[in-house]
Amino acid sequence: MPHRNQKAVGLIGVLLIMLVVPNIKAQEYATIHATATVIPALVVIGENDLIFGTVFPGVDKTVDKATVGFAGEFSIQGNNLAEITIDFTLPDSLMHEDSLSYMRISFTDIDASFEDGTGGGQSAPAGIINPLGPSTENLGAAGQMTIWIGGMVEPGITQTGGDYIGDITLTVAYTGS
Amino acid sequence: MRTNAVPLLVLLVLAGPVRSYGQNATVNNDLVFGDVFPGIPKMITKYTPGAAAEFYVSGTAGAEVTIDFTLPTYMDASGYNMQLLFREDDCAMDSSATPDQTNPGHDNLDPWHTITYRLGSSGLTIWLGGMVVPRLNQKDGDYTAAIVLTIAYTGN
């Protein structure tokens, strides 16, 4: 009789283990994905120099931003309607190519303009930009923008004759908005 | 025999309700960064519903589990990489009956190391944030990376 009891206890013990053990999982995994869409990088191209042409000593000369073929022109391509910052680095002088002579150049706060597809082009642009400080605009519906800049050179009465040149740099960047 | 078997049968009946259930981890939400601008890092915090990663773990209430992430360091798109960062406080979890992502019960956890926690009666919800760092000339496109969560009972 005690022997039969021991067998019963053993069987029940095995049953207990079977009830418990198969329901335990050692590990469980789950995988998600991190996803991101990188939009196109900005591309800026200098399309046209700011050309003053022939300048007479002692006579200031202005090129308006609306003057086709003479105003400086940049084209920007990026993501549709993305907000960008626009920042000019402007020279205060043009340097003589063959000597240390220089000629003053100046810009006003209305000397630049932009077209994003909502205006009428260079002669009737979508808006005015202050080239003296950074500004914020949105690219057009196709991700495009054209920027024009004018300015004024101020040759002295004894200005050395020759060709003068200076760099105008446009820096654009996404704001992230 | 009768007197010895009865306590054992009682034991069997008791064993039913307390038997262990396997834990189960399911995904409620991917870690979604959306549009990313070249040169501008973008962060998704663990508190952001619909954008932060969200896992749900079910199992035996009160059981202690270990939680391990396998975290990528880059996202990929057709062979191009973009850096993906996780900080030491980018994970949070909540085992309450009403998990609150904006104010989780257990916050600022390090997803780079094993986290030990107990399942609640409603399981456990885990959130994970992160940050992508696109280069200035980052190639445009759709980037992805896999994040693996491993759950295991400690037996405690």
mmCIF file of C-alpha atoms in Angstrom:
data_model
loop_
_atom_site.group_PDB
_atom_site.id
_atom_site.type_symbol
_atom_site.label_atom_id
_atom_site.label_comp_id
_atom_site.label_asym_id
_atom_site.label_seq_id
_atom_site.Cartn_x
_atom_site.Cartn_y
_atom_site.Cartn_z
ATOM 1 C CA MET A 1 0.000 0.000 0.000
ATOM 2 C CA PRO A 2 2.710 2.552 0.841
ATOM 3 C CA HIS A 3 4.389 1.622 -2.417
ATOM 4 C CA ARG A 4 1.195 2.411 -4.400
ATOM 5 C CA ASN A 5 0.933 5.749 -2.628
ATOM 6 C CA GLN A 6 4.473 6.627 -3.613
ATOM 7 C CA LYS A 7 3.688 5.877 -7.269
ATOM 8 C CA ALA A 8 0.589 8.043 -7.105
ATOM 9 C CA VAL A 9 2.556 10.878 -5.586
ATOM 10 C CA GLY A 10 5.165 10.540 -8.315
ATOM 11 C CA LEU A 11 2.573 10.623 -11.077
ATOM 12 C CA ILE A 12 0.869 13.649 -9.643
ATOM 13 C CA GLY A 13 4.224 15.353 -9.286
ATOM 14 C CA VAL A 14 4.981 14.763 -12.958
ATOM 15 C CA LEU A 15 1.538 16.081 -13.846
ATOM 16 C CA LEU A 16 2.223 19.217 -11.852
ATOM 17 C CA ILE A 17 5.485 19.803 -13.677
ATOM 18 C CA MET A 18 3.762 19.270 -17.033
ATOM 19 C CA LEU A 19 1.159 21.824 -16.106
ATOM 20 C CA VAL A 20 3.718 24.453 -15.248
ATOM 21 C CA VAL A 21 6.797 24.007 -17.404
ATOM 22 C CA PRO A 22 5.372 24.055 -20.950
ATOM 23 C CA ASN A 23 3.876 27.480 -20.350
ATOM 24 C CA ILE A 24 7.141 29.224 -19.578
ATOM 25 C CA LYS A 25 8.881 30.946 -22.452
ATOM 26 C CA ALA A 26 12.531 31.745 -21.989
ATOM 27 C CA GLN A 27 12.545 34.866 -24.148
ATOM 28 C CA GLU A 28 10.344 36.911 -26.362
ATOM 29 C CA TYR A 29 11.440 39.213 -29.174
ATOM 30 C CA ALA A 30 9.812 42.106 -30.917
ATOM 31 C CA THR A 31 11.253 44.196 -33.704
ATOM 32 C CA ILE A 32 10.283 47.685 -34.741
ATOM 33 C CA HIS A 33 11.759 49.971 -37.335
ATOM 34 C CA ALA A 34 13.087 53.459 -37.039
ATOM 35 C CA THR A 35 12.027 55.319 -40.167
ATOM 36 C CA ALA A 36 12.978 58.710 -41.583
ATOM 37 C CA THR A 37 12.644 60.470 -44.902
ATOM 38 C CA VAL A 38 15.545 62.715 -45.793
ATOM 39 C CA ILE A 39 14.473 65.496 -48.099
ATOM 40 C CA PRO A 40 16.685 66.738 -50.961
ATOM 41 C CA ALA A 41 19.708 68.810 -49.974
ATOM 42 C CA LEU A 42 19.835 72.455 -51.036
ATOM 43 C CA VAL A 43 21.654 73.321 -54.229
ATOM 44 C CA VAL A 44 22.734 76.942 -54.831
ATOM 45 C CA ILE A 45 24.189 78.129 -58.114
ATOM 46 C CA GLY A 46 25.546 81.562 -58.974
ATOM 47 C CA GLU A 47 23.891 82.245 -62.322
ATOM 48 C CA ASN A 48 24.990 85.785 -63.065
ATOM 49 C CA ASP A 49 27.649 88.143 -61.718
ATOM 50 C CA LEU A 50 26.805 91.649 -60.524
ATOM 51 C CA ILE A 51 28.216 93.620 -63.428
ATOM 52 C CA PHE A 52 28.822 97.375 -63.229
ATOM 53 C CA GLY A 53 30.548 97.607 -66.596
ATOM 54 C CA THR A 54 32.575 100.737 -67.302
ATOM 55 C CA VAL A 55 32.773 103.134 -64.351
ATOM 56 C CA PHE A 56 34.005 106.736 -64.450
ATOM 57 C CA PRO A 57 36.259 108.067 -61.658
ATOM 58 C CA GLY A 58 34.261 110.208 -59.256
ATOM 59 C CA VAL A 59 30.869 109.034 -60.561
ATOM 60 C CA ASP A 60 28.890 106.529 -58.504
ATOM 61 C CA LYS A 61 27.193 103.804 -60.484
ATOM 62 C CA THR A 62 24.192 101.744 -59.415
ATOM 63 C CA VAL A 63 22.911 98.473 -60.817
ATOM 64 C CA ASP A 64 19.356 97.734 -59.809
ATOM 65 C CA LYS A 65 18.336 94.232 -58.760
ATOM 66 C CA ALA A 66 15.741 94.240 -61.542
ATOM 67 C CA THR A 67 18.260 94.876 -64.302
ATOM 68 C CA VAL A 68 18.395 91.702 -66.352
ATOM 69 C CA GLY A 69 21.904 90.589 -67.236
ATOM 70 C CA PHE A 70 23.626 92.992 -64.818
ATOM 71 C CA ALA A 71 22.138 92.258 -61.393
ATOM 72 C CA GLY A 72 23.677 89.353 -59.503
ATOM 73 C CA GLU A 73 21.562 86.225 -59.763
ATOM 74 C CA PHE A 74 21.472 83.004 -57.750
ATOM 75 C CA SER A 75 19.246 79.983 -58.195
ATOM 76 C CA ILE A 76 18.274 77.695 -55.302
ATOM 77 C CA GLN A 77 16.747 74.249 -55.502
ATOM 78 C CA GLY A 78 15.514 72.255 -52.517
ATOM 79 C CA ASN A 79 12.434 70.664 -51.000
ATOM 80 C CA ASN A 80 9.006 71.947 -51.935
ATOM 81 C CA LEU A 81 7.919 74.905 -49.778
ATOM 82 C CA ALA A 82 10.723 74.326 -47.271
ATOM 83 C CA GLU A 83 11.708 77.253 -45.089
ATOM 84 C CA ILE A 84 15.273 78.484 -45.572
ATOM 85 C CA THR A 85 17.538 81.167 -44.211
ATOM 86 C CA ILE A 86 19.227 83.461 -46.727
ATOM 87 C CA ASP A 87 22.456 85.153 -45.741
ATOM 88 C CA PHE A 88 24.733 87.249 -47.941
ATOM 89 C CA THR A 89 28.406 87.833 -47.277
ATOM 90 C CA LEU A 90 29.058 91.160 -48.970
ATOM 91 C CA PRO A 91 32.313 92.919 -49.766
ATOM 92 C CA ASP A 92 32.837 96.541 -48.781
ATOM 93 C CA SER A 93 35.293 97.047 -51.614
ATOM 94 C CA LEU A 94 36.214 95.656 -55.013
ATOM 95 C CA MET A 95 39.931 94.983 -55.417
ATOM 96 C CA HIS A 96 41.996 95.998 -58.434
ATOM 97 C CA GLU A 97 43.184 92.869 -60.198
ATOM 98 C CA ASP A 98 46.764 94.104 -60.713
ATOM 99 C CA SER A 99 47.451 96.339 -57.732
ATOM 100 C CA LEU A 100 46.430 97.050 -54.144
ATOM 101 C CA SER A 101 43.889 99.654 -55.213
ATOM 102 C CA TYR A 102 40.308 99.198 -54.190
ATOM 103 C CA MET A 103 36.952 100.738 -54.974
ATOM 104 C CA ARG A 104 34.134 101.041 -52.469
ATOM 105 C CA ILE A 105 30.902 99.123 -53.032
ATOM 106 C CA SER A 106 27.730 99.467 -50.976
ATOM 107 C CA PHE A 107 24.369 97.784 -50.628
ATOM 108 C CA THR A 108 21.083 98.993 -49.161
ATOM 109 C CA ASP A 109 18.469 97.017 -47.294
ATOM 110 C CA ILE A 110 16.289 96.758 -50.395
ATOM 111 C CA ASP A 111 18.985 95.739 -52.836
ATOM 112 C CA ALA A 112 17.912 92.094 -53.150
ATOM 113 C CA SER A 113 14.749 90.349 -54.281
ATOM 114 C CA PHE A 114 13.471 86.837 -54.738
ATOM 115 C CA GLU A 115 11.087 84.901 -56.939
ATOM 116 C CA ASP A 116 9.473 81.678 -55.721
ATOM 117 C CA GLY A 117 7.007 81.225 -58.530
ATOM 118 C CA THR A 118 4.328 83.463 -57.075
ATOM 119 C CA GLY A 119 5.579 86.736 -58.557
ATOM 120 C CA GLY A 120 6.379 88.078 -61.981
ATOM 121 C CA GLY A 121 10.084 87.340 -62.239
ATOM 122 C CA GLN A 122 13.033 89.714 -61.960
ATOM 123 C CA SER A 123 11.109 92.839 -62.896
ATOM 124 C CA ALA A 124 8.207 92.092 -60.534
ATOM 125 C CA PRO A 125 9.579 89.613 -57.993
ATOM 126 C CA ALA A 126 7.610 87.916 -55.245
ATOM 127 C CA GLY A 127 9.419 89.850 -52.521
ATOM 128 C CA ILE A 128 12.298 92.046 -51.348
ATOM 129 C CA ILE A 129 15.209 90.734 -49.282
ATOM 130 C CA ASN A 130 17.550 92.752 -47.101
ATOM 131 C CA PRO A 131 21.019 91.651 -48.227
ATOM 132 C CA LEU A 132 22.587 93.249 -45.152
ATOM 133 C CA GLY A 133 21.118 90.728 -42.730
ATOM 134 C CA PRO A 134 19.868 87.169 -42.715
ATOM 135 C CA SER A 135 16.278 86.634 -43.742
ATOM 136 C CA THR A 136 13.898 83.711 -43.826
ATOM 137 C CA GLU A 137 11.755 82.694 -46.787
ATOM 138 C CA ASN A 138 10.051 79.610 -48.170
ATOM 139 C CA LEU A 139 11.031 77.878 -51.369
ATOM 140 C CA GLY A 140 8.422 77.680 -54.072
ATOM 141 C CA ALA A 141 5.967 74.885 -54.685
ATOM 142 C CA ALA A 142 8.511 73.118 -56.866
ATOM 143 C CA GLY A 143 11.330 73.739 -54.363
ATOM 144 C CA GLN A 144 12.765 76.584 -56.423
ATOM 145 C CA MET A 145 13.864 80.156 -55.744
ATOM 146 C CA THR A 146 15.785 82.775 -57.674
ATOM 147 C CA ILE A 147 17.499 85.665 -55.920
ATOM 148 C CA TRP A 148 18.772 88.875 -57.468
ATOM 149 C CA ILE A 149 21.047 91.486 -55.960
ATOM 150 C CA GLY A 150 22.004 94.972 -57.021
ATOM 151 C CA GLY A 151 24.441 97.487 -55.559
ATOM 152 C CA MET A 152 26.421 100.659 -56.040
ATOM 153 C CA VAL A 153 30.132 101.266 -56.646
ATOM 154 C CA GLU A 154 31.714 104.565 -55.545
ATOM 155 C CA PRO A 155 34.918 105.202 -57.500
ATOM 156 C CA GLY A 156 37.113 108.007 -56.250
ATOM 157 C CA ILE A 157 38.156 110.933 -58.399
ATOM 158 C CA THR A 158 41.658 109.499 -58.599
ATOM 159 C CA GLN A 159 40.508 105.913 -58.909
ATOM 160 C CA THR A 160 43.184 103.744 -60.540
ATOM 161 C CA GLY A 161 42.086 102.512 -63.915
ATOM 162 C CA GLY A 162 41.597 98.794 -64.488
ATOM 163 C CA ASP A 163 39.387 95.841 -63.627
ATOM 164 C CA TYR A 164 37.995 95.443 -60.097
ATOM 165 C CA ILE A 165 36.461 92.366 -58.586
ATOM 166 C CA GLY A 166 34.930 91.215 -55.287
ATOM 167 C CA ASP A 167 33.156 88.115 -54.009
ATOM 168 C CA ILE A 168 29.462 88.067 -53.100
ATOM 169 C CA THR A 169 28.598 84.862 -51.288
ATOM 170 C CA LEU A 170 25.099 83.593 -50.673
ATOM 171 C CA THR A 171 24.558 81.035 -47.908
ATOM 172 C CA VAL A 172 21.233 79.232 -47.635
ATOM 173 C CA ALA A 173 20.204 76.627 -45.110
ATOM 174 C CA TYR A 174 17.088 74.763 -44.109
ATOM 175 C CA THR A 175 15.551 75.979 -40.881
ATOM 176 C CA GLY A 176 13.954 72.580 -40.306
ATOM 177 C CA SER A 177 10.434 74.008 -40.522
ATOM 178 C CA MET B 1 -4.473 5.811 -0.404
ATOM 179 C CA ARG B 2 -7.569 7.965 -0.144
ATOM 180 C CA THR B 3 -6.230 10.028 2.712
ATOM 181 C CA ASN B 4 -2.915 10.662 0.964
ATOM 182 C CA ALA B 5 -4.304 11.438 -2.478
ATOM 183 C CA VAL B 6 -6.770 14.150 -1.445
ATOM 184 C CA PRO B 7 -4.155 16.742 -0.438
ATOM 185 C CA LEU B 8 -2.347 16.079 -3.676
ATOM 186 C CA LEU B 9 -5.501 16.629 -5.713
ATOM 187 C CA VAL B 10 -6.058 19.867 -3.850
ATOM 188 C CA LEU B 11 -2.515 20.798 -4.776
ATOM 189 C CA LEU B 12 -3.293 20.092 -8.434
ATOM 190 C CA VAL B 13 -6.332 22.335 -8.351
ATOM 191 C CA LEU B 14 -4.259 25.091 -6.776
ATOM 192 C CA ALA B 15 -1.518 24.642 -9.332
ATOM 193 C CA GLY B 16 -3.845 25.544 -12.193
ATOM 194 C CA PRO B 17 -4.436 29.195 -11.353
ATOM 195 C CA VAL B 18 -0.812 29.963 -10.500
ATOM 196 C CA ARG B 19 0.845 28.391 -13.479
ATOM 197 C CA SER B 20 3.200 30.670 -15.402
ATOM 198 C CA TYR B 21 2.226 32.208 -18.713
ATOM 199 C CA GLY B 22 4.746 33.078 -21.389
ATOM 200 C CA GLN B 23 5.463 36.766 -21.858
ATOM 201 C CA ASN B 24 4.563 38.264 -25.181
ATOM 202 C CA ALA B 25 5.996 41.414 -26.743
ATOM 203 C CA THR B 26 4.083 43.240 -29.425
ATOM 204 C CA VAL B 27 4.794 46.397 -31.367
ATOM 205 C CA ASN B 28 2.367 49.269 -31.117
ATOM 206 C CA ASN B 29 4.385 51.908 -32.960
ATOM 207 C CA ASP B 30 7.587 52.320 -34.951
ATOM 208 C CA LEU B 31 10.060 55.082 -34.148
ATOM 209 C CA VAL B 32 8.983 57.585 -36.792
ATOM 210 C CA PHE B 33 11.132 60.629 -37.580
ATOM 211 C CA GLY B 34 9.132 61.792 -40.601
ATOM 212 C CA ASP B 35 10.769 64.372 -42.857
ATOM 213 C CA VAL B 36 14.379 65.147 -41.988
ATOM 214 C CA PHE B 37 16.306 68.117 -43.378
ATOM 215 C CA PRO B 38 19.937 67.613 -44.418
ATOM 216 C CA GLY B 39 22.252 69.074 -41.805
ATOM 217 C CA ILE B 40 19.564 69.410 -39.149
ATOM 218 C CA PRO B 41 19.432 66.735 -36.425
ATOM 219 C CA LYS B 42 15.936 65.680 -35.470
ATOM 220 C CA MET B 43 14.910 64.249 -32.125
ATOM 221 C CA ILE B 44 11.830 62.252 -31.237
ATOM 222 C CA THR B 45 11.302 62.143 -27.491
ATOM 223 C CA LYS B 46 9.895 59.097 -25.768
ATOM 224 C CA TYR B 47 6.919 61.229 -24.735
ATOM 225 C CA THR B 48 5.715 61.788 -28.326
ATOM 226 C CA PRO B 49 2.616 59.677 -29.050
ATOM 227 C CA GLY B 50 2.538 58.284 -32.542
ATOM 228 C CA ALA B 51 6.208 59.035 -33.203
ATOM 229 C CA ALA B 52 8.129 57.410 -30.340
ATOM 230 C CA ALA B 53 8.589 53.656 -30.503
ATOM 231 C CA GLU B 54 6.079 51.769 -28.378
ATOM 232 C CA PHE B 55 6.153 48.126 -27.284
ATOM 233 C CA TYR B 56 3.604 46.259 -25.217
ATOM 234 C CA VAL B 57 4.637 43.302 -23.088
ATOM 235 C CA SER B 58 2.103 40.912 -21.597
ATOM 236 C CA GLY B 59 2.751 38.066 -19.199
ATOM 237 C CA THR B 60 2.406 36.992 -15.600
ATOM 238 C CA ALA B 61 1.415 39.935 -13.439
ATOM 239 C CA GLY B 62 4.091 40.703 -10.879
ATOM 240 C CA ALA B 63 6.744 38.649 -12.632
ATOM 241 C CA GLU B 64 10.157 40.219 -12.960
ATOM 242 C CA VAL B 65 11.496 40.516 -16.496
ATOM 243 C CA THR B 66 14.664 41.759 -18.103
ATOM 244 C CA ILE B 67 14.364 44.118 -21.035
ATOM 245 C CA ASP B 68 17.160 44.379 -23.567
ATOM 246 C CA PHE B 69 17.313 46.524 -26.653
ATOM 247 C CA THR B 70 19.467 45.819 -29.672
ATOM 248 C CA LEU B 71 19.984 49.322 -30.970
ATOM 249 C CA PRO B 72 21.256 50.351 -34.385
ATOM 250 C CA THR B 73 23.741 53.192 -34.768
ATOM 251 C CA TYR B 74 22.850 53.969 -38.379
ATOM 252 C CA MET B 75 19.785 54.026 -40.576
ATOM 253 C CA ASP B 76 20.108 52.843 -44.128
ATOM 254 C CA ALA B 77 18.664 53.768 -47.513
ATOM 255 C CA SER B 78 20.004 51.996 -50.585
ATOM 256 C CA GLY B 79 23.520 51.835 -49.229
ATOM 257 C CA TYR B 80 23.555 55.321 -47.735
ATOM 258 C CA ASN B 81 23.851 55.684 -43.972
ATOM 259 C CA MET B 82 22.497 58.224 -41.543
ATOM 260 C CA GLN B 83 23.591 58.342 -37.921
ATOM 261 C CA LEU B 84 21.021 57.337 -35.305
ATOM 262 C CA LEU B 85 21.623 58.169 -31.638
ATOM 263 C CA PHE B 86 20.039 56.926 -28.440
ATOM 264 C CA ARG B 87 20.808 58.648 -25.160
ATOM 265 C CA GLU B 88 21.022 57.030 -21.766
ATOM 266 C CA ASP B 89 17.600 58.347 -20.787
ATOM 267 C CA ASP B 90 15.688 57.701 -24.010
ATOM 268 C CA CYS B 91 13.530 54.892 -22.607
ATOM 269 C CA ALA B 92 10.483 54.940 -20.337
ATOM 270 C CA MET B 93 7.876 52.406 -19.272
ATOM 271 C CA ASP B 94 4.642 52.118 -17.394
ATOM 272 C CA SER B 95 3.050 49.023 -15.881
ATOM 273 C CA SER B 96 -0.031 50.712 -14.515
ATOM 274 C CA ALA B 97 -3.561 49.898 -15.664
ATOM 275 C CA THR B 98 -3.625 53.156 -17.624
ATOM 276 C CA PRO B 99 -0.157 53.710 -19.088
ATOM 277 C CA ASP B 100 0.640 57.381 -19.558
ATOM 278 C CA GLN B 101 3.235 58.107 -22.207
ATOM 279 C CA THR B 102 3.539 61.764 -21.266
ATOM 280 C CA ASN B 103 4.123 60.953 -17.610
ATOM 281 C CA PRO B 104 5.357 57.353 -17.439
ATOM 282 C CA GLY B 105 5.683 55.541 -14.160
ATOM 283 C CA HIS B 106 9.313 54.622 -14.761
ATOM 284 C CA ASP B 107 11.245 57.264 -16.689
ATOM 285 C CA ASN B 108 14.720 58.116 -17.983
ATOM 286 C CA LEU B 109 15.906 54.546 -18.460
ATOM 287 C CA ASP B 110 19.062 53.595 -20.312
ATOM 288 C CA PRO B 111 18.203 51.549 -23.415
ATOM 289 C CA TRP B 112 21.868 50.589 -23.833
ATOM 290 C CA HIS B 113 21.803 48.432 -20.698
ATOM 291 C CA THR B 114 19.576 45.681 -19.363
ATOM 292 C CA ILE B 115 16.523 47.039 -17.586
ATOM 293 C CA THR B 116 14.794 44.924 -14.925
ATOM 294 C CA TYR B 117 11.175 45.563 -14.103
ATOM 295 C CA ARG B 118 7.989 43.797 -13.008
ATOM 296 C CA LEU B 119 4.972 43.292 -15.210
ATOM 297 C CA GLY B 120 1.800 44.897 -14.013
ATOM 298 C CA SER B 121 -1.656 43.397 -14.081
ATOM 299 C CA SER B 122 -2.109 45.102 -17.445
ATOM 300 C CA GLY B 123 1.339 44.144 -18.667
ATOM 301 C CA LEU B 124 4.014 46.691 -19.449
ATOM 302 C CA THR B 125 4.239 49.431 -22.048
ATOM 303 C CA ILE B 126 7.691 50.583 -23.146
ATOM 304 C CA TRP B 127 8.558 53.738 -25.074
ATOM 305 C CA LEU B 128 11.773 54.675 -26.815
ATOM 306 C CA GLY B 129 12.898 57.953 -28.367
ATOM 307 C CA GLY B 130 15.985 58.760 -30.414
ATOM 308 C CA MET B 131 17.716 61.266 -32.673
ATOM 309 C CA VAL B 132 18.893 61.176 -36.280
ATOM 310 C CA VAL B 133 21.869 63.242 -37.395
ATOM 311 C CA PRO B 134 21.766 63.805 -41.158
ATOM 312 C CA ARG B 135 24.838 65.193 -42.810
ATOM 313 C CA LEU B 136 24.702 68.489 -44.683
ATOM 314 C CA ASN B 137 24.854 66.590 -47.970
ATOM 315 C CA GLN B 138 22.805 63.614 -46.758
ATOM 316 C CA LYS B 139 21.416 61.675 -49.705
ATOM 317 C CA ASP B 140 17.664 62.070 -49.869
ATOM 318 C CA GLY B 141 15.434 59.020 -49.495
ATOM 319 C CA ASP B 142 13.613 56.784 -47.043
ATOM 320 C CA TYR B 143 15.891 55.466 -44.296
ATOM 321 C CA THR B 144 15.131 52.567 -41.960
ATOM 322 C CA ALA B 145 16.782 50.590 -39.169
ATOM 323 C CA ALA B 146 15.616 47.676 -37.024
ATOM 324 C CA ILE B 147 15.295 47.963 -33.250
ATOM 325 C CA VAL B 148 14.959 44.634 -31.428
ATOM 326 C CA LEU B 149 13.464 44.267 -27.971
ATOM 327 C CA THR B 150 14.167 41.083 -25.999
ATOM 328 C CA ILE B 151 12.109 40.219 -22.932
ATOM 329 C CA ALA B 152 12.943 37.396 -20.520
ATOM 330 C CA TYR B 153 11.653 36.308 -17.119
ATOM 331 C CA THR B 154 14.212 36.402 -14.362
ATOM 332 C CA GLY B 155 12.305 33.806 -12.361
ATOM 333 C CA ASN B 156 11.769 36.203 -9.457
#
